[in-house]
Short mmCIF file of C-alpha atoms and ligand atoms in Angstrom, two decimals:
data_model
loop_
_atom_site.label_atom_id
_atom_site.label_comp_id
_atom_site.label_asym_id
_atom_site.label_seq_id
_atom_site.Cartn_x
_atom_site.Cartn_y
_atom_site.Cartn_z
CA UNK A 634 -0.33 0.25 0.11
CA UNK A 635 0.73 4.06 -0.59
CA UNK A 636 0.00 6.53 1.78
CA UNK A 637 1.30 9.94 0.84
CA UNK A 638 0.98 12.32 3.71
CA UNK A 639 0.81 16.71 3.37
CA UNK A 640 1.75 18.11 6.28
CA UNK A 641 4.43 21.07 7.70
CA UNK A 642 5.86 19.44 9.63
CA UNK A 643 7.09 15.95 7.96
CA UNK A 644 10.05 15.57 10.79
CA UNK A 645 7.03 14.85 12.99
CA UNK A 646 6.60 11.20 11.11
CA UNK A 647 10.43 10.40 11.27
CA UNK A 648 8.83 9.55 15.15
CA UNK A 649 6.20 6.39 12.80
CA UNK A 650 8.48 5.40 10.00
CA UNK A 651 11.15 4.22 11.99
CA UNK A 652 9.95 2.36 14.64
CA UNK A 653 8.50 -0.56 15.18
CA UNK A 654 4.96 -2.14 12.55
CA UNK A 655 5.45 1.06 10.65
CA UNK A 656 9.06 0.44 10.10
CA UNK A 657 9.25 -2.72 9.33
CA UNK A 658 7.04 -2.37 7.52
CA UNK A 659 8.29 -0.03 5.39
CA UNK A 660 11.59 -1.67 5.46
CA UNK A 661 10.17 -5.01 3.87
CA UNK A 662 8.01 -3.33 1.14
CA UNK A 663 4.63 -3.48 2.29
CA UNK A 664 4.22 0.74 3.37
CA UNK A 665 5.89 3.14 0.61
CA UNK A 666 5.09 6.24 3.58
CA UNK A 667 5.77 9.21 1.29
CA UNK A 668 6.00 12.15 3.32
CA UNK A 669 5.48 15.88 1.12
CA UNK A 670 6.69 18.96 3.23
CA UNK A 671 4.09 21.65 2.69
CA UNK A 672 6.46 24.47 2.14
CA UNK A 673 7.74 23.18 -0.96
CA UNK A 674 5.11 24.84 -3.16
CA UNK A 675 4.44 28.07 -1.65
CA UNK A 676 5.11 30.58 -3.48
CA UNK A 677 7.13 33.28 -1.61
CA UNK A 678 10.87 32.87 -1.31
CA UNK A 679 9.39 32.97 2.94
CA UNK A 680 7.16 29.81 2.02
CA UNK A 681 4.79 31.05 3.20
CA UNK A 682 1.23 28.44 3.48
CA UNK A 683 -1.00 30.67 5.89
CA UNK A 684 -2.57 33.41 5.88
CA UNK A 685 -4.78 35.98 7.88
CA UNK A 686 -8.78 34.93 7.43
CA UNK A 687 -11.50 36.94 5.24
CA UNK A 688 -13.19 38.42 7.42
CA UNK A 689 -11.19 38.64 10.18
CA UNK A 690 -10.57 36.45 13.37
CA UNK A 691 -8.53 34.87 15.20
CA UNK A 692 -5.62 32.52 13.81
CA UNK A 693 -4.00 31.62 10.50
CA UNK A 694 -5.92 29.68 7.14
CA UNK A 695 -3.57 27.20 5.45
CA UNK A 696 -3.72 29.07 1.34
CA UNK A 697 -5.01 27.33 -1.28
CA UNK A 698 -2.51 27.65 -3.90
CA UNK A 699 0.42 25.58 -2.27
CA UNK A 700 -2.62 22.90 -0.66
CA UNK A 701 -3.63 22.28 -4.46
CA UNK A 702 0.21 21.95 -5.73
CA UNK A 703 0.88 20.08 -3.19
CA UNK A 704 -2.24 17.51 -3.39
CA UNK A 705 -1.34 17.65 -7.47
CA UNK A 706 2.63 16.41 -7.19
CA UNK A 707 1.55 13.77 -4.53
CA UNK A 708 -1.46 11.87 -7.01
CA UNK A 709 1.09 12.36 -9.60
CA UNK A 710 3.73 10.72 -8.13
CA UNK A 711 1.13 8.17 -6.46
CA UNK A 712 -0.36 4.60 -7.96
CA UNK A 713 -4.01 4.34 -8.83
CA UNK A 714 -6.33 7.05 -8.65
CA UNK A 715 -5.25 7.79 -4.51
CA UNK A 716 -8.07 9.20 -2.30
CA UNK A 717 -7.50 12.87 -0.86
CA UNK A 718 -7.76 12.22 3.02
CA UNK A 719 -8.21 15.74 5.72
CA UNK A 720 -8.25 14.64 9.08
CA UNK A 721 -10.40 17.10 11.07
CA UNK A 722 -12.14 16.88 14.92
CA UNK A 723 -15.30 17.98 11.72
CA UNK A 724 -15.19 14.11 9.38
CA UNK A 725 -15.90 10.17 10.18
CA UNK A 726 -14.58 8.33 12.80
CA UNK A 727 -12.11 6.58 12.25
CA UNK A 728 -12.12 3.05 14.06
CA UNK A 729 -10.64 -0.93 13.23
CA UNK A 730 -14.00 -0.83 10.53
CA UNK A 731 -12.18 1.89 8.96
CA UNK A 732 -8.75 0.75 9.49
CA UNK A 733 -9.90 -2.27 7.10
CA UNK A 734 -11.91 -0.75 5.00
CA UNK A 735 -8.29 1.52 4.06
CA UNK A 736 -6.37 -0.97 4.21
CA UNK A 737 -7.67 -2.55 1.47
CA UNK A 738 -7.23 0.90 -0.64
CA UNK A 739 -4.10 0.80 -2.83
CA UNK A 740 -2.66 4.54 -2.54
CA UNK A 741 -4.26 7.81 0.23
CA UNK A 742 -3.09 10.73 0.71
CA UNK A 743 -4.18 12.20 3.44
CA UNK A 744 -4.06 15.72 3.68
CA UNK A 745 -2.48 17.44 7.77
CA UNK A 746 -4.25 20.89 8.63
CA UNK A 747 -2.19 22.58 10.74
CA UNK A 748 -3.55 26.68 12.30
CA UNK A 749 -7.24 26.82 12.75
CA UNK A 750 -7.37 24.51 9.10
CA UNK A 751 -7.16 25.18 5.23
CA UNK A 752 -9.31 27.50 3.30
CA UNK A 753 -13.11 25.90 2.53
CA UNK A 754 -12.16 25.43 -1.25
CA UNK A 755 -9.48 23.04 -0.33
CA UNK A 756 -12.37 20.99 1.21
CA UNK A 757 -14.87 21.85 -1.71
CA UNK A 758 -12.79 21.12 -4.81
CA UNK A 759 -9.63 18.89 -3.79
CA UNK A 760 -10.71 16.48 -0.68
CA UNK A 761 -12.55 13.13 -1.03
CA UNK A 762 -13.33 12.60 2.86
CA UNK A 763 -13.29 13.88 5.83
CA UNK A 764 -11.75 11.03 8.98
CA UNK A 765 -11.82 12.31 12.79
CA UNK A 766 -9.68 9.71 15.44
CA UNK A 767 -11.87 11.26 17.91
CA UNK A 768 -13.77 13.51 19.71
CA UNK A 769 -11.02 16.45 20.82
CA UNK A 770 -9.35 19.34 18.79
CA UNK A 771 -4.95 19.04 18.54
CA UNK A 772 -2.77 21.66 17.16
CA UNK A 773 -2.91 18.87 13.85
CA UNK A 774 -3.51 16.86 12.01
CA UNK A 775 -0.47 14.86 12.39
CA UNK A 776 -0.70 12.62 15.16
CA UNK A 777 -4.75 11.57 13.07
CA UNK A 778 -2.29 10.61 10.46
CA UNK A 779 0.20 8.64 11.96
CA UNK A 780 -2.41 6.88 14.05
CA UNK A 781 -4.64 5.47 10.87
CA UNK A 782 -1.49 4.62 9.30
CA UNK A 783 -0.12 2.93 12.50
CA UNK A 784 -3.58 1.63 13.05
CA UNK A 785 -3.75 0.32 9.07
CA UNK A 786 -0.38 -0.88 8.81
CA UNK A 787 -1.10 -4.06 11.33
CA UNK A 788 -4.14 -4.68 8.91
CA UNK A 789 -1.99 -5.00 5.45
CA UNK A 790 -1.11 -8.57 4.99
CA UNK A 791 2.26 -10.07 6.58
CA UNK A 792 2.62 -7.02 7.74
CA UNK A 793 2.58 -8.39 11.40
CA UNK A 794 5.48 -10.46 12.29
CA UNK A 795 3.26 -12.98 14.67
CA UNK A 796 0.23 -13.42 11.30
CA UNK A 797 -2.48 -14.22 14.28
CA UNK A 798 -1.60 -10.80 16.02
CA UNK A 799 -4.09 -8.86 14.77
CA UNK A 800 -6.52 -11.34 13.95
CA UNK A 801 -6.52 -11.66 17.78
CA UNK A 802 -6.55 -7.89 18.50
CA UNK A 803 -9.40 -6.14 20.76
CA UNK A 804 -12.49 -5.33 18.13
CA UNK A 805 -11.67 -7.76 15.59
CA UNK A 806 -14.47 -9.96 16.99
CA UNK A 807 -16.28 -6.73 17.85
CA UNK A 808 -14.90 -7.92 22.53
CA UNK A 809 -12.22 -6.65 24.08
CA UNK A 810 -8.62 -8.43 24.59
CA UNK A 811 -9.03 -10.87 27.76
CA UNK A 812 -5.98 -9.78 30.23
CA UNK A 813 -2.49 -10.57 29.59
CA UNK A 814 -0.28 -12.39 31.70
CA UNK A 815 4.10 -13.65 31.10
CA UNK A 816 6.68 -15.00 34.21
CA UNK A 817 7.22 -15.24 36.77
CA UNK A 818 3.74 -16.81 38.20
CA UNK A 819 3.65 -15.52 41.38
CA UNK A 820 4.89 -11.41 42.07
CA UNK A 821 4.35 -9.74 45.36
CA UNK A 822 2.41 -12.37 46.35
CA UNK A 823 0.34 -12.12 43.40
CA UNK A 824 -0.40 -14.94 41.41
CA UNK A 825 -1.47 -15.92 37.32
CA UNK A 826 -4.69 -18.01 37.38
CA UNK A 827 -4.41 -21.64 37.87
CA UNK A 828 -5.80 -22.67 34.05
CA UNK A 829 -3.30 -20.77 32.22
CA UNK A 830 -1.06 -23.23 33.94
CA UNK A 831 -2.88 -26.13 33.50
CA UNK A 832 -1.62 -27.00 29.40
CA UNK A 833 -5.02 -27.03 29.05
CA UNK A 834 -6.63 -25.28 26.26
CA UNK A 835 -9.62 -25.99 25.56
CA UNK A 836 -9.46 -24.35 29.43
CA UNK A 837 -7.80 -22.00 28.55
CA UNK A 838 -9.51 -20.21 25.63
CA UNK A 839 -12.93 -21.17 26.78
CA UNK A 840 -10.96 -18.92 30.10
CA UNK A 841 -9.39 -16.35 27.36
CA UNK A 842 -13.63 -15.59 26.15
CA UNK A 843 -15.32 -15.35 28.76
CA UNK A 844 -12.85 -12.47 30.33
CA UNK A 845 -12.72 -10.92 26.77
CA UNK A 846 -16.46 -11.43 27.23
CA UNK A 847 -17.08 -10.25 30.85
CA UNK A 848 -14.63 -7.22 30.04
CA UNK A 849 -16.17 -6.24 27.87
CA UNK A 850 -18.97 -6.56 29.55
CA UNK A 851 -18.38 -4.58 32.27
CA UNK A 852 -16.11 -1.68 30.05
CA UNK A 853 -17.99 -1.70 26.79
CA UNK A 854 -21.15 -2.87 27.13
CA UNK A 855 -22.50 -1.39 23.23
CA UNK A 856 -20.52 -3.08 21.60
CA UNK A 857 -22.07 -6.06 23.24
CA UNK A 858 -24.80 -5.05 21.25
CA UNK A 859 -22.99 -5.06 18.19
CA UNK A 860 -22.87 -8.47 17.72
CA UNK A 861 -24.54 -11.45 17.35
CA UNK A 862 -22.97 -14.16 20.86
CA UNK A 863 -23.67 -17.72 20.40
CA UNK A 864 -25.40 -19.92 23.29
CA UNK A 865 -22.06 -21.03 24.36
CA UNK A 866 -20.66 -16.56 25.10
CA UNK A 867 -24.39 -16.25 26.60
CA UNK A 868 -23.62 -19.16 29.46
CA UNK A 869 -20.16 -18.68 29.65
CA UNK A 870 -21.28 -14.14 29.53
CA UNK A 871 -23.67 -15.52 32.38
CA UNK A 872 -21.16 -17.26 34.32
CA UNK A 873 -19.34 -14.36 34.72
CA UNK A 874 -22.26 -11.86 36.40
CA UNK A 875 -22.58 -15.52 38.27
CA UNK A 876 -19.35 -15.87 39.45
CA UNK A 877 -18.28 -11.10 39.96
CA UNK A 878 -21.71 -12.14 42.46
CA UNK A 879 -20.89 -14.87 44.23
CA UNK A 880 -17.68 -12.09 44.61
CA UNK A 881 -19.23 -10.00 46.30
CA UNK A 882 -21.68 -11.92 49.05
CA UNK A 883 -20.80 -11.29 52.75
CA UNK A 884 -21.22 -15.21 52.39
C1 4G4 B 1106 -8.37 20.81 10.55
C2 4G4 B 1106 -9.58 22.10 11.43
C3 4G4 B 1106 -7.83 16.29 13.93
C4 4G4 B 1106 -7.65 20.13 11.69
C5 4G4 B 1106 -8.44 22.35 12.66
C6 4G4 B 1106 -7.29 17.87 13.45
C7 4G4 B 1106 -8.49 16.41 15.93
C8 4G4 B 1106 -8.69 15.79 14.46
C9 4G4 B 1106 -7.03 20.66 12.53
C10 4G4 B 1106 -7.79 21.94 13.10
C11 4G4 B 1106 -6.91 17.76 14.41
C12 4G4 B 1106 -9.37 15.11 15.42
C13 4G4 B 1106 -6.08 23.05 14.59
C14 4G4 B 1106 -8.13 22.14 15.67
C15 4G4 B 1106 -6.01 20.23 13.14
N1 4G4 B 1106 -7.39 17.68 16.12
N2 4G4 B 1106 -9.70 14.65 16.07
N3 4G4 B 1106 -6.33 18.53 14.06
N4 4G4 B 1106 -7.16 22.02 13.62
O1 4G4 B 1106 -9.11 13.62 14.48
#
């Protein structure tokens, strides 16, 4: 997959390109990440990319000229017909389902805004989609772009070292993940759950499913409305609730 980013802070993307899953995907040619410096598309000697808003008001607005030229340059370089995506608090919510759809695309151009945002004509004539990573305001679109790049890259075919890892993640099955433990078996008196040391793989799988169901019910109950539970899962969840009640009774 090919991801293009347009930003006035191209160096910020060193945070993802050099490390972990994204760095590895780039090395292995699973992902091509191309960062375009918006200032390269300015048309004055000061490399101006912003100006005061018409009609007055606080802050600065990103100029339509440099943005248009940067988008055209990214399109010319990209394979296929990339959609232009603007990261903004006004966009559609980026979630696991969205990440999966992005991972199927050949190329995408991510536009990271700064200041008060971009001239509306960029949105009207050059931006195809607006996406948001959550209901909060950040000082630029770079962090949202990196969040999307990371989430998408993990879902690219052959991207994770451990093939099963992405499949086991939260949200893939619509449930939260079960807890993880590693050595030592006892730390400051706190034991690892016995079942995980039992070697009984069926029992372990059942316990993990029950933990996933229970945690989802406790922490994100609305997620359970989105999936259909099997009879076995309904039994496991009922048992989880029962065990909770047993644990709270004073006898
Ligand atoms: C567009 C308009 C995305 C973009 C204004 C971007 C949060 C998200 C920006 C701004 C962003 C998000 C500078 C306020 C950049 N903040 N929730 N900031 N601002 O995905």
